[in-house]
Coordinates of C-alpha atoms in Angstrom, one line a residue:
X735 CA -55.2 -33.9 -56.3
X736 CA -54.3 -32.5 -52.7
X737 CA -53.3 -28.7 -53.1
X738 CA -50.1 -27.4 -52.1
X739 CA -50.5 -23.8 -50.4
X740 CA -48.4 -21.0 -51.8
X741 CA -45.6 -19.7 -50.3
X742 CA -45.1 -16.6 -49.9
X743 CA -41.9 -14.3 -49.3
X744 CA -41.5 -12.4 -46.4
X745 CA -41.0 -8.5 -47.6
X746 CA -38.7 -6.4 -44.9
X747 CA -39.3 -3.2 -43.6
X748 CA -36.5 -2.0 -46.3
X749 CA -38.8 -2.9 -49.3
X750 CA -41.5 -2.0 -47.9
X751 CA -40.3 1.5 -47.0
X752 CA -39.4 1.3 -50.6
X753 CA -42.6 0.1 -52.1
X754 CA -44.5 2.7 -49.9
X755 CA -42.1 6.2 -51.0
X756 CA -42.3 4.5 -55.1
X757 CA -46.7 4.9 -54.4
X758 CA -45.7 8.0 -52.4
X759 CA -43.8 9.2 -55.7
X760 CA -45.9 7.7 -58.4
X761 CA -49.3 9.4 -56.6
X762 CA -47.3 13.0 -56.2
X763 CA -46.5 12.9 -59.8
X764 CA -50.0 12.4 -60.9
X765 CA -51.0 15.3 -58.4
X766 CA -48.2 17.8 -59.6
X767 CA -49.2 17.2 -63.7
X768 CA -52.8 17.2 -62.7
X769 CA -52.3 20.9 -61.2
X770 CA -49.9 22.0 -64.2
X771 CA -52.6 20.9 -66.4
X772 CA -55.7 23.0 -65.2
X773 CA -53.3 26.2 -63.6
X774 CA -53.1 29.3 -65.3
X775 CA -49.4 29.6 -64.1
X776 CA -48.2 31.4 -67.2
X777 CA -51.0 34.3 -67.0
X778 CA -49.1 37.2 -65.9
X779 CA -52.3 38.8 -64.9
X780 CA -53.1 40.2 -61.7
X781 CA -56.0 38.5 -60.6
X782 CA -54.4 35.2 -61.5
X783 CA -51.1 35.5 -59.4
X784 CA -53.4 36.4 -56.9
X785 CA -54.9 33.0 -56.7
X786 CA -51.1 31.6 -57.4
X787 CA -49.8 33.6 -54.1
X788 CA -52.8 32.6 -51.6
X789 CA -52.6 29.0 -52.8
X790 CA -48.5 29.3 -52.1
X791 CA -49.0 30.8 -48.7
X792 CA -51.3 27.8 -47.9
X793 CA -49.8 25.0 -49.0
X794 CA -46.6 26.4 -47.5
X795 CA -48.7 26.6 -44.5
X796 CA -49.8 22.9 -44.5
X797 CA -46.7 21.3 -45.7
X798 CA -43.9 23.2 -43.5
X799 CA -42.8 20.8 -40.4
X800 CA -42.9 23.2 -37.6
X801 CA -42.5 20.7 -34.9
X802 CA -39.5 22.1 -32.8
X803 CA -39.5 24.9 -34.5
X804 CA -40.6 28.8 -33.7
X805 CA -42.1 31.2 -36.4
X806 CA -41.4 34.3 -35.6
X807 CA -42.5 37.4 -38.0
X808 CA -41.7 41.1 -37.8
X809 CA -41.3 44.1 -40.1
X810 CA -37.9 44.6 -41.3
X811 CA -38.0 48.4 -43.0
X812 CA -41.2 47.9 -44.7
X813 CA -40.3 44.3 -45.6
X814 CA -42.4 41.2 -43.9
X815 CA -39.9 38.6 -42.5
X816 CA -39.8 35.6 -40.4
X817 CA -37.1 33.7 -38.4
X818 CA -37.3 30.4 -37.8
X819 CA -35.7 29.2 -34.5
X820 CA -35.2 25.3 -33.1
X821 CA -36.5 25.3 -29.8
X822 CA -33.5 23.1 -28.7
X823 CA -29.9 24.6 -27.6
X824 CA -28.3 25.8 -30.9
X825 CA -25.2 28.2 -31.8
X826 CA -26.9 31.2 -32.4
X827 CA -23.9 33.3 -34.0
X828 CA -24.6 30.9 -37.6
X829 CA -27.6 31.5 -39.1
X830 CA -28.9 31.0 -42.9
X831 CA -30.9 33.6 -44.5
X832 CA -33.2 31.9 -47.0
X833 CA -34.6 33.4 -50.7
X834 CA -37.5 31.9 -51.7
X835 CA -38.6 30.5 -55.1
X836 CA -41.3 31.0 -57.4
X837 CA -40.2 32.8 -60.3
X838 CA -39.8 36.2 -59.1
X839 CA -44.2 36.8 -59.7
X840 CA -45.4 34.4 -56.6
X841 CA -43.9 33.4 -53.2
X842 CA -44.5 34.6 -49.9
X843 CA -43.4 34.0 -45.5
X844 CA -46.1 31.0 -46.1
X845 CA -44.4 29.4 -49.4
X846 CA -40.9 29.9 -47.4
X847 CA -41.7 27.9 -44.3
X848 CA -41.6 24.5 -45.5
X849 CA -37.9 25.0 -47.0
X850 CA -36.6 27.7 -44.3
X851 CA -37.8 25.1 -41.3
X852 CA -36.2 22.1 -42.7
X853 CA -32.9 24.4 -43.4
X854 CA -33.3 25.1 -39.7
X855 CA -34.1 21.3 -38.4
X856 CA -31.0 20.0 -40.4
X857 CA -28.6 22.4 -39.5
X858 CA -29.3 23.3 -35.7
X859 CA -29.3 27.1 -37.5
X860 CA -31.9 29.9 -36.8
X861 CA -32.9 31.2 -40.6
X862 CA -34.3 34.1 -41.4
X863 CA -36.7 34.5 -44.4
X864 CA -37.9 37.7 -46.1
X865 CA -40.5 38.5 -48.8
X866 CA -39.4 40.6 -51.4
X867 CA -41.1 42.7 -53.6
X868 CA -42.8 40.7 -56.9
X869 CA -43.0 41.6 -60.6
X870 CA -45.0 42.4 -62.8
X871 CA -45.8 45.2 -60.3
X872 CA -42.0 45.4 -59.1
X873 CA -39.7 44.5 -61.8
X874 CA -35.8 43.8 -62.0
X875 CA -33.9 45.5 -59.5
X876 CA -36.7 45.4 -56.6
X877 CA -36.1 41.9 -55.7
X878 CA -32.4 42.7 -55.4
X879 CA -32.3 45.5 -54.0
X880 CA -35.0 44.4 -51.1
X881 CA -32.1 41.3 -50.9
X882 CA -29.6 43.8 -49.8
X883 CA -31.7 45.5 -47.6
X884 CA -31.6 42.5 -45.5
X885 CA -28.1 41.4 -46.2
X886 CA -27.6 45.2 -44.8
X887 CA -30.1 44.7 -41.4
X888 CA -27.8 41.7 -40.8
X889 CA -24.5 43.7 -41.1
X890 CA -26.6 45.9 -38.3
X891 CA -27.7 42.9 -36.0
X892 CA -23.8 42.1 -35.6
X893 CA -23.5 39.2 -37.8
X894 CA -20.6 39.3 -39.8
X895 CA -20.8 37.9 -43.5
X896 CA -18.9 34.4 -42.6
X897 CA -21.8 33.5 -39.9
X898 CA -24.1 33.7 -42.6
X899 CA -25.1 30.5 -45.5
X900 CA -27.1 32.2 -48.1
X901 CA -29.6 29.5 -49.3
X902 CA -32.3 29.7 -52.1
X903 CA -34.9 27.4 -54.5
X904 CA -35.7 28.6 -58.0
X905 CA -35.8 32.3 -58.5
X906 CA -34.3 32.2 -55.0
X907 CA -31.0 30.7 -55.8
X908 CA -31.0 33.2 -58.5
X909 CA -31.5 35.8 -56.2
X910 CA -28.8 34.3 -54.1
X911 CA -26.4 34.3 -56.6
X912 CA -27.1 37.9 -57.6
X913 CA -26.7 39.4 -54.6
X914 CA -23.2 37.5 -53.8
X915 CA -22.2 39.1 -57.4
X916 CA -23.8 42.2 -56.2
X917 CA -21.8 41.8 -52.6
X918 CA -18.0 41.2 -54.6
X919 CA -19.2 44.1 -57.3
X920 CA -19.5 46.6 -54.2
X921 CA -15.8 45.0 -52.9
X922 CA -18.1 43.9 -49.8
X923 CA -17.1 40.5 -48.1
X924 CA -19.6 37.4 -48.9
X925 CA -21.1 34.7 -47.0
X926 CA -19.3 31.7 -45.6
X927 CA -21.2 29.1 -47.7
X928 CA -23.9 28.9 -50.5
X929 CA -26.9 26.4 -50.5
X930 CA -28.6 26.3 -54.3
X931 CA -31.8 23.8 -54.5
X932 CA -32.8 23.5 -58.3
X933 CA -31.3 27.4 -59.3
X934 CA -32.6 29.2 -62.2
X935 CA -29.3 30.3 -63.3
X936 CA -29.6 31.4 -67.1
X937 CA -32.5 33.2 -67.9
X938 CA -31.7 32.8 -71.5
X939 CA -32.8 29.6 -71.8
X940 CA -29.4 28.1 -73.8
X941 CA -29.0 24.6 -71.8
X942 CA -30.3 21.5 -73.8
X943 CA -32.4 20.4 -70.7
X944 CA -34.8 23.5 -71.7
X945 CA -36.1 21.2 -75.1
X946 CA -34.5 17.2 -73.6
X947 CA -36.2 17.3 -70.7
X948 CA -39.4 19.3 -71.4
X949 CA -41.6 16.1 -71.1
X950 CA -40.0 14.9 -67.8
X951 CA -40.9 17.7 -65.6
X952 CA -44.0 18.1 -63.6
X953 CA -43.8 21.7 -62.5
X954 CA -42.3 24.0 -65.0
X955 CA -43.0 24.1 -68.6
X956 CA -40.9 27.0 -71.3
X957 CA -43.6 28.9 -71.2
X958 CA -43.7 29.5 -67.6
X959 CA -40.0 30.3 -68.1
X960 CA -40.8 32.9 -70.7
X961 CA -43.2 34.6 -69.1
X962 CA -42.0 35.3 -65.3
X963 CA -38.9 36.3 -66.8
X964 CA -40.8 39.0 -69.1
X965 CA -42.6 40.1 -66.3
X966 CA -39.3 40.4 -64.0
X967 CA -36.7 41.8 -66.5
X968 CA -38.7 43.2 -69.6
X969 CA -36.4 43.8 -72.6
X970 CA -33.3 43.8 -70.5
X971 CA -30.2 42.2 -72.1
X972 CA -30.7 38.5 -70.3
X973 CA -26.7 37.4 -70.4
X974 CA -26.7 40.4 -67.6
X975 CA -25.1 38.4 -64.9
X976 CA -27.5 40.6 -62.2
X977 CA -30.2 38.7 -64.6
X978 CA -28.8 35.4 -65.4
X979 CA -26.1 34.9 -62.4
X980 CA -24.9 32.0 -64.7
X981 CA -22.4 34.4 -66.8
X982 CA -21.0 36.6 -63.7
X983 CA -17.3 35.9 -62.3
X984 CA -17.5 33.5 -59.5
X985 CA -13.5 33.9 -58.4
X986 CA -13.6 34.2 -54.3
X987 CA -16.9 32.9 -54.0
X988 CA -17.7 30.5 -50.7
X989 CA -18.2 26.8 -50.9
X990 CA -21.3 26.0 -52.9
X991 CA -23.6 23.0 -52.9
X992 CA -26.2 22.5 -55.5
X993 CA -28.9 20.1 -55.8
X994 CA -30.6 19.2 -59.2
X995 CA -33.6 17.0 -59.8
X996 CA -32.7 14.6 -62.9
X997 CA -36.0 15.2 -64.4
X998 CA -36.0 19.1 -64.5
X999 CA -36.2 21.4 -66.7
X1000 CA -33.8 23.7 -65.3
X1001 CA -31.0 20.9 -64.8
X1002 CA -28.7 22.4 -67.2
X1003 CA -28.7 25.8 -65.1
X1004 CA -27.2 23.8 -62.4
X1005 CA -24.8 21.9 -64.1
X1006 CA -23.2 24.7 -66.1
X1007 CA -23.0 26.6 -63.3
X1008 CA -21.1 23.8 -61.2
X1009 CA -18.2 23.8 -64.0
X1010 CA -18.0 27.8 -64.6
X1011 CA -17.8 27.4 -60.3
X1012 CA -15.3 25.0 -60.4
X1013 CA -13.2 27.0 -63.6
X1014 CA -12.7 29.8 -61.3
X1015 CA -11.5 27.9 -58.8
X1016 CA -14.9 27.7 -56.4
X1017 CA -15.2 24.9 -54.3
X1018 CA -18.5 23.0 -55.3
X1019 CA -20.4 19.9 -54.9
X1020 CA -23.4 19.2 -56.8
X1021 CA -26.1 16.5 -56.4
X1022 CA -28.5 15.0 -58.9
X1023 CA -31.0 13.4 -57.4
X1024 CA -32.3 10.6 -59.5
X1025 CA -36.7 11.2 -61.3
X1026 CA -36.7 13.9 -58.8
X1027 CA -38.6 17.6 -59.7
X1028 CA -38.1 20.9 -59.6
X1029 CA -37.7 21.9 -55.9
X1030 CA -38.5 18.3 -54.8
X1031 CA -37.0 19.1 -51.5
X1032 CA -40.2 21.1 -50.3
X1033 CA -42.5 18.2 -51.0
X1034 CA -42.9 14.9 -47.9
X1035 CA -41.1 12.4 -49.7
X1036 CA -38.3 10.4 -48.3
X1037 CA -35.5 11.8 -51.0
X1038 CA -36.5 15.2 -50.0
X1039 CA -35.8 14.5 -46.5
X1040 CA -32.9 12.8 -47.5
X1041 CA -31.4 15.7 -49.8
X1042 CA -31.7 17.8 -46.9
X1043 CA -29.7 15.7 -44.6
X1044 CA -27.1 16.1 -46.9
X1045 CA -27.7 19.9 -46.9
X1046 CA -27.3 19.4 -43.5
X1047 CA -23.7 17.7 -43.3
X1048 CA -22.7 20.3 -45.9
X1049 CA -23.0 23.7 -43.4
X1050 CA -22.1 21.2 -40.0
X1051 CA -18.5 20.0 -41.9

């Protein structure tokens, strides 16, 4: 019996790309349960965030795309910061000042350089990120009130608060938040636009995603939750809006974009604070992004670089 040969379908570059980012995905999950699984991230012990900080500052190190981009630290009053600058022609009198993430115990100028440089590429903006004090060894305020500091050296630079996007991940968009509340509280004027990639907005925990999606995310578990927030605000009264930005009054805040991951944790923290934004009359767009992560933005995937090309589009329109 004479064989026929098989045919075969010719795959485009399309599916391809496709079938490549869904091995991309599938292999970057594995890798981010794998490192949840053996980490000590809950250990509020000194030695331990030790090991979490130097592993942040590398990977931060390894994973930020610097290509066209300048790192430039200095001291800013007894604070380490860093601007990133595109070496290209850009308008220099917008900039974004970027809070990093990592539940107010870890992060670092390292951890912030793979977010801060790709806030930079897609916006044409230098940004300018800052390391502020951590807990357990510097609880609630220090964070804030090292946030300020800087908001404060930018008043002194001769920026004026609409050439300025506030941007922050995790504990950074709380930060963020807080220090716009902080800002309006003090009757001071507040940035032109806000930037919030997966926020932790209620530190009470109250959003169903905290027990729905429990299984779904790779990179925060409750009782991570449970205990950076002991070690940041102790047996403070969490429904403080300088605590849990969530349940402050957001009339006259600036236009607001806010990217979830569909699979996190935190999601509720972003969607009620989209509709308590848009009850008091706040201009805001949020974005779920479909089996995405916690901060999935930071990691080499196509939807991250996606995401941020939306980021992008938001501040340039």
């Amino acid at each position: 019996m004479e064989r026929r040969p098989k045919r075969f379908r010719p795959i485009d570059s399309e599916e391809k790309r496709a079938q490549a980012e869904e091995k991309r995905l599938a292999r970057m999950m594995k890798a981010l349960k794998a490192i949840r699984s053996v980490s000590s991230a809950e250990s509020m012990e000194l030695e331990d965030l030790a090991r979490q900080r130097a592993a942040q500052d590398i990977l931060g190190r390894l994973a930020a795309p610097m290509v066209g981009m300048r790192w430039e630290p200095f001291e800013l009053d007894g604070i380490k910061a860093a601007w990133v600058r595109p070496d290209w022609g850009h308008d220099r009198s917008q900039i974004i000042l970027y809070c990093h993430g990592g539940g107010y115990t870890s992060g670092n100028l390292g951890y912030s350089r793979p977010l801060a440089s790709k806030l930079s590429h897609v916006s044409g903006r230098e940004t300018l990120c800052f390391e502020y004090r951590l807990a357990p060894e510097n609880p609630y305020p220090a964070a804030v009130e090292d946030a300020v500091r800087v908001w404060d050296h930018l008043m002194y630079q001769g920026y004026g608060a609409r050439d300025i996007t506030v941007a922050g991940d995790s504990a950074g968009g709380n930060l963020a938040l807080v220090l716009l509340h902080r800002l309006k509280a003090e009757g001071r004027r507040l940035p032109k636009r806000l930037v919030l990639l997966s926020p932790w907005t209620d530190m009470t925990a109250s959003g169903k995603s905290y027990t729905e999606r429990a299984e779904l995310d790779p990179t925060i578990t409750m009782e991570y939750v449970r205990a950076v927030r002991t070690a940041y605000a102790g047996d403070a009264d969490l429904t403080n809006p300088m605590l849990s930005p969530l349940f402050g009054d957001f009339t006259g805040f600036p236009p607001t974009m806010i990217q979830v991951g569909s699979n996190e944790l935190l999601y509720s923290d972003s969607e009620q604070l989209r509709d308590r934004m848009r009850a008091a009359g706040v201009l805001c767009q949020m974005e779920e992004w479909t089996e995405m992560w916690h901060v999935f933005q930071m990691m080499p995937i196509r939807k991250a670089a996606e995401a941020m090309e939306h980021v992008g589009r938001f501040l340039l329109h």
